[in-house]
Short mmCIF file of N, CA and C in Angstrom, two decimals:
data_model
loop_
_atom_site.label_atom_id
_atom_site.label_comp_id
_atom_site.label_asym_id
_atom_site.label_seq_id
_atom_site.Cartn_x
_atom_site.Cartn_y
_atom_site.Cartn_z
N UNK A 1 131.03 37.29 96.74
CA UNK A 1 129.71 37.26 95.17
C UNK A 1 129.85 38.53 95.26
N UNK A 2 129.26 38.75 96.00
CA UNK A 2 128.61 40.45 95.63
C UNK A 2 130.30 41.30 94.72
N UNK A 3 131.53 41.17 94.54
CA UNK A 3 132.37 41.75 94.11
C UNK A 3 131.96 41.24 91.91
N UNK A 4 132.01 39.95 92.16
CA UNK A 4 131.74 39.17 91.08
C UNK A 4 130.54 39.47 90.38
N UNK A 5 129.96 39.54 90.71
CA UNK A 5 127.87 40.60 90.56
C UNK A 5 128.20 41.26 90.23
N UNK A 6 129.18 42.52 90.65
CA UNK A 6 128.79 44.06 89.89
C UNK A 6 129.19 44.71 89.26
N UNK A 7 128.89 45.41 88.70
CA UNK A 7 129.55 46.19 87.54
C UNK A 7 130.81 47.16 88.33
N UNK A 8 131.72 47.32 86.90
CA UNK A 8 132.67 47.41 86.73
C UNK A 8 132.14 49.36 87.23
N UNK A 9 131.63 50.21 86.72
CA UNK A 9 131.05 51.29 87.68
C UNK A 9 130.58 51.64 88.91
N UNK A 10 130.03 50.42 89.22
CA UNK A 10 129.41 49.86 90.92
C UNK A 10 131.00 50.17 91.83
N UNK A 11 131.52 49.24 91.27
CA UNK A 11 133.31 49.03 91.87
C UNK A 11 133.67 50.13 92.17
N UNK A 12 133.96 50.67 91.29
CA UNK A 12 134.92 51.88 90.92
C UNK A 12 133.81 52.52 91.41
N UNK A 13 133.31 53.40 91.83
CA UNK A 13 132.49 54.35 92.51
C UNK A 13 132.68 54.07 93.99
N UNK A 14 132.36 52.76 94.28
CA UNK A 14 132.34 52.99 95.95
C UNK A 14 134.13 53.29 95.89
N UNK A 15 134.82 52.56 96.10
CA UNK A 15 136.07 52.06 96.62
C UNK A 15 136.80 53.06 95.63
N UNK A 16 136.21 54.09 94.83
CA UNK A 16 137.52 55.14 94.07
C UNK A 16 138.09 54.38 93.52
N UNK A 17 138.11 54.28 92.73
CA UNK A 17 139.11 53.21 91.46
C UNK A 17 138.51 53.35 89.66
N UNK A 18 139.56 53.31 89.37
CA UNK A 18 139.23 53.36 87.51
C UNK A 18 138.35 51.77 87.34
N UNK A 19 137.84 52.22 86.39
CA UNK A 19 136.66 50.63 86.42
C UNK A 19 137.80 49.92 85.98
N UNK A 20 138.83 50.66 85.17
CA UNK A 20 140.26 49.29 84.35
C UNK A 20 140.37 49.00 85.34
N UNK A 21 140.29 48.87 86.56
CA UNK A 21 140.34 47.74 88.20
C UNK A 21 140.07 47.93 88.40
N UNK A 22 138.49 48.34 88.15
CA UNK A 22 137.53 47.80 88.53
C UNK A 22 137.49 46.77 88.02
N UNK A 23 137.35 46.47 86.32
CA UNK A 23 137.24 45.43 85.96
C UNK A 23 137.86 44.42 85.97
N UNK A 24 139.05 44.68 86.23
CA UNK A 24 139.70 43.50 86.48
C UNK A 24 140.04 43.02 87.81
N UNK A 25 139.77 43.36 89.09
CA UNK A 25 139.31 43.23 90.07
C UNK A 25 137.92 42.13 90.05
N UNK A 26 137.05 42.47 89.16
CA UNK A 26 135.99 41.52 88.52
C UNK A 26 136.05 40.34 88.49
N UNK A 27 136.88 40.56 87.03
CA UNK A 27 137.31 39.55 86.56
C UNK A 27 138.11 38.20 87.26
N UNK A 28 139.02 38.79 87.56
CA UNK A 28 139.89 38.23 89.65
C UNK A 28 138.37 37.06 89.99
N UNK A 29 137.71 38.36 90.40
CA UNK A 29 136.59 37.04 91.30
C UNK A 29 135.75 36.19 91.00
N UNK A 30 134.71 37.21 89.68
CA UNK A 30 134.63 36.11 89.39
C UNK A 30 135.65 34.35 88.90
N UNK A 31 136.41 34.62 88.68
CA UNK A 31 137.48 33.70 88.04
C UNK A 31 138.15 32.69 89.71
N UNK A 32 137.78 33.18 90.33
CA UNK A 32 137.67 32.17 92.00
C UNK A 32 136.03 31.54 92.22
N UNK A 33 135.55 32.38 91.63
CA UNK A 33 133.96 31.37 91.68
C UNK A 33 134.24 30.25 90.87
N UNK A 34 134.59 30.32 89.78
CA UNK A 34 134.08 30.14 89.20
C UNK A 34 132.83 29.87 87.65
N UNK A 35 132.50 30.98 87.87
CA UNK A 35 130.85 32.17 87.77
C UNK A 35 131.65 30.95 85.81
N UNK A 36 131.64 30.26 85.24
CA UNK A 36 131.33 30.41 83.64
C UNK A 36 130.55 30.15 82.92
N UNK A 37 130.62 30.47 82.00
CA UNK A 37 129.80 30.79 81.01
C UNK A 37 128.79 29.82 80.49
N UNK A 38 127.62 29.29 80.60
CA UNK A 38 127.14 28.24 79.41
C UNK A 38 126.18 29.09 79.11
N UNK A 39 125.84 27.68 78.43
CA UNK A 39 124.21 28.65 76.43
C UNK A 39 123.37 27.40 77.06
N UNK A 40 122.86 28.63 77.03
CA UNK A 40 121.03 27.78 77.12
C UNK A 40 121.09 26.07 76.58
N UNK A 41 121.51 25.89 76.03
CA UNK A 41 121.83 24.45 75.40
C UNK A 41 121.78 23.68 76.17
N UNK A 42 123.52 24.55 76.77
CA UNK A 42 123.81 23.30 77.46
C UNK A 42 123.13 23.45 79.07
N UNK A 43 122.72 24.99 79.29
CA UNK A 43 121.72 24.33 80.79
C UNK A 43 120.44 23.92 80.10
N UNK A 44 119.91 24.21 79.43
CA UNK A 44 118.87 22.84 78.58
C UNK A 44 119.32 21.76 79.10
N UNK A 45 120.55 21.23 78.71
CA UNK A 45 120.63 19.94 78.48
C UNK A 45 120.53 18.67 79.52
N UNK A 46 121.71 19.82 80.40
CA UNK A 46 121.75 19.18 81.60
C UNK A 46 120.20 19.41 82.36
N UNK A 47 119.29 20.67 82.44
CA UNK A 47 117.05 20.47 82.92
C UNK A 47 117.08 18.70 82.81
N UNK A 48 117.45 18.37 81.27
CA UNK A 48 116.46 16.72 80.23
C UNK A 48 117.09 16.12 82.02
N UNK A 49 119.36 15.81 81.45
CA UNK A 49 119.15 14.64 82.49
C UNK A 49 118.87 15.17 83.72
N UNK A 50 118.89 16.09 84.69
CA UNK A 50 118.06 15.81 85.82
C UNK A 50 116.73 15.60 85.79
N UNK A 51 116.24 15.57 85.21
CA UNK A 51 114.57 15.25 84.77
C UNK A 51 114.39 13.60 84.78
N UNK A 52 115.34 13.17 83.96
CA UNK A 52 114.98 11.85 84.18
C UNK A 52 115.27 10.61 85.14
N UNK A 53 114.20 10.00 84.82
CA UNK A 53 114.17 8.37 86.16
C UNK A 53 113.61 9.75 87.52
N UNK A 54 113.23 10.46 87.71
CA UNK A 54 111.77 11.27 88.70
C UNK A 54 110.93 10.89 88.04
N UNK A 55 109.91 10.70 89.10
CA UNK A 55 109.13 10.24 89.45
C UNK A 55 108.38 10.92 88.53
N UNK A 56 107.24 10.79 87.43
CA UNK A 56 105.50 11.49 87.23
C UNK A 56 104.33 11.68 88.18
#
């Protein structure tokens, strides 16, 4: 997961590669981890669904 969370600049510096190559590597790592984008509205809706039925 560290590669998926790294910036292109960090990865390029550590691995001595170009930033374009680093961006491709990071994109592939994120794809494998299924780090999809969710909007704040989607997250709020999910939190509401999780909270339903819980004792207060």
